[in-house]
Every structure is written in structure tokens, then in C-alpha cells.
């Protein structure tokens, strides 16, 4: 048992936990005031439901040793007998850390489907999604065949961001656009909340990425620096293009760019060094801003840009790792720019495509099944009234 | 008796209030309102998407007054609310049929 490593992983679990309420406020500020409690609720509810599912069965299905690269086993149901899972940190520290990843991943989807999901159906959606999509993908990427194939994902570029980004798209296609989308303005109701949420996400992401070293060592320190620099340059990249293309550097742009940089550095955090995080962050800021145009072109009401930020940001980071991975930072693989040839890039590409395709197909099936049985979407009156009153019988702001 | 209604720029409210007090007004009623006129709205941009905001926030001030006091009140508002730029607002005066002070039941000029 290494007490230093254990302390850092336990601390990181708390940091990652904090990201989910951070995400709630990041998203909550961007919706209209009649939907803000609905958005906050969808996010914090994931902390309740997904944590429970993780303890009951999720952890065992991802990290139980099923003897294959596809799925775990049922040896650790209800977190039974996990004390010896990992070498120098307690199994329970790893359980706690990984639980927070399982919680925030489905919560990322809520930004795309804002203002129109029936709450009970949302609960079914993320419950099924956690078991049928997150569990297998996390197994493959962190502990299974995608890892064995040689693809790298330090903290969840494929398993979390591509996975959730593609799932968001699938649910948007099933549930349809908000009523009035494209016709009436739907501006953010409270950008200060969004900026606050961004600060919490940025802070928590330090634990998300550097905690993934599972040790208090040089790789974790490199991951802290990389994470912070990618957020910084993500912000600069986004603001630069935004200023050129639409005339102003906006607060929402600064927040969005920082998150885009954080998403892109996630798979790379413990594998790159030097100027690489600056390049990866800048690329994410620029490309994620440009990707905002995708939803307009396709008429997808990805309300808060989960595709542009998480899917595109996740793809940018996953592929750039194939170029920038550096064995002097972490003895895994060298990318194309460090003499490793094209092999890693090819593996990264395969991982991105497989995770994306699997997530889309299964998420689409889950959403369709819910839609045709209990319904996925609130009716027109409820949507006009807002999630807060129609789903929760509350109002966020009273005079 | 008359009702004087003025729509003014919100940041001019304190100046207008002070001017009305100086002109002898016994009380005013203030509401936050939105509207459009020649000033038009403005544009906001969120993640590259432009929104035209047509309604401009304004403050509406209402004063009931004796017929003889109305001109002084209107002059006080014009002098205190004007910036010379578009969007300074408007003032209109209407007849009032009846006024009652709720506490005492007094009516007419006594209730102002």
C-alpha cells in the first residue's frame, strides 16, 4: 500500500465528483429560466442513480476479471471483494474514482437534449445507458480489447467524450428539436452560472486527468500541467476565431473554449509533454468553434453543443494523441511526430470509430424503445410551461 | 386631475425622481417596462448564433396631479430625463375621473 498514491486517488475522486454539479451549472446557465431546475436536476440525479448502479453491478462488469476483453463478471456485485483489485492503492479508492467517471458521462448528454425530456424517461434512459453503453465501452477502453489493441486513452477521450457526444446525437435524432427551434430566440438565461460551472469543471478536471495516473508521480504532475494548459489555449483558440468570425470575444466563448481544450487533452493528459498541450488545446478551441456549424447544417437541435464540444473535442484529442504521444513522458507508445510511425494513429482512429458506432447504435435503440413504450418527450403544454413547473412542480426564481 | 405618464431611460430614474420632488410632487409610481420605438433593439451573439433583441428596457413613471401642477411636472421630467440621444422616451398626460385615498376614503384633490 502506497499512502501517497492512495491519498491522491481519493482526492481525485472528490475532484471528479465536483465536476457533475459544475456541469449542471455550466449547462443550467445556458438554458432559459423556466428550464433551469430541470437541467440541474438531470445532472445531480445522475449522482444518485448512476452511483447506485455502479455499486450494484457497473463496477463489476467493467473491472471484474471475466477472462476476456469484452465484458467483466459478477464477482464484485455490491462492491463485494474488491480490496485487492489494484496493486498499491486500495480497490475501494479505484472504485470511488471510477464511479465519478460513470456518473458524469451520461450527464454530458443532457446538454444536447435540453428542455424537452420527460424526467421519468430521462431516468430510464441514463440507467439503461450506463449499463448497456458505458459499461462495455469503459471495459474495452480501460481494461479490454481496445486497450490491448494498442489504442491509448489516458482519462476518457473515447470512453467518455466521444461516447457521450455520439449518444447525445442519437438521442437528439430520436427526440427531435425543441418546439420553436430556429424560429424563436432561446438565449442563455444566466451566463454567470455558466462561468461558475466552467470554473468548477476546470478545477475538477485536474483530478479527472491527473488522478487517472492512479499514482502521485511525475505522470500525474505532467497531466496537471497539460490539463491546465489545454484549457488555457482552448479558450484562446476559441476566442480568436470567434472574434474574427462574429465580431466579439464573448464570455460564453471563453467558457466553451476552455471546456473544449479540457475535453481534447483528456485522452492525451499523461502521454504528451512539451508544447503538445498548447497545440492540442488551441486546435480544440478552433475546431470546436468551427464545429458549431454542423448542427445548423444538419438541423440537429443539439441545444448546448455537446457534439461540437464533446464529440469533436474528443475526436480531436484522440487523434492528435496519435501524433503527439511521447515515450519520454510516459513509456507507452510514440506518436507519428515522435518516431512511432502511423501505428498509434491508426489504433486511435479505430478506437474512435468503434466507440462512436457502438454508442450510436445502442443509444439509438434505447431511446427509440423508451419513446415507443413510455414516451421520451414532454407534451407541448409542458414544454411551453418549462421543465421546472411541468416536471418538478417548482420554480427557480420567485419574485 | 391628470395622470402624467413618462417612459424614460432607466439610468435617469434618480434624476427624474429628484426633479419631481423639487417640483412638488407628493408621490410617484415606478414600473420596469420593455418596448420598442425609434431606438430599436440590439444584437446579441451566443456561440456564433445572432439574436436580435427588439425590446429595450425602460422605466415608466406615473404621477397624478392637480391640473395646475401638470406643466411644472412635465417640464421637470423633460429637463431631468433628456440626454439628447435617441431613446430618451415620451411623456403623455391623460384625464383622471376619480381618485380615492384608501386609508381615509378622501377623494379628489384631497387624495393626491
Coordinates of N, CA and C in Angstrom, one line a residue, chain A residues 185 256 292 304-305, chain B residues 45-48 51:
Chain A
X185 N -36.0 33.1 -30.4 CA -34.7 33.1 -29.8 C -34.7 32.3 -28.5
X256 N -16.7 28.1 -23.2 CA -16.8 27.0 -24.1 C -15.4 26.5 -24.6
X292 N -19.5 24.2 -34.5 CA -20.8 24.7 -34.2 C -21.7 24.7 -35.4
X304 N -27.1 22.6 -26.5 CA -25.9 23.3 -25.8 C -24.6 22.8 -26.4
X305 N -24.7 22.3 -27.6 CA -23.4 22.0 -28.4 C -22.6 20.9 -27.8
Chain B
X45 N -24.9 37.8 -29.4 CA -24.3 36.6 -30.1 C -23.9 35.6 -29.1
X46 N -24.5 34.4 -29.2 CA -24.1 33.2 -28.3 C -23.6 32.1 -29.2
X47 N -22.4 31.7 -29.0 CA -21.7 30.7 -29.8 C -22.0 30.9 -31.3
X48 N -21.8 32.1 -31.7 CA -21.9 32.3 -33.2 C -23.3 32.6 -33.7
X51 N -28.8 36.8 -32.1 CA -30.2 37.0 -31.7 C -30.5 38.5 -31.7

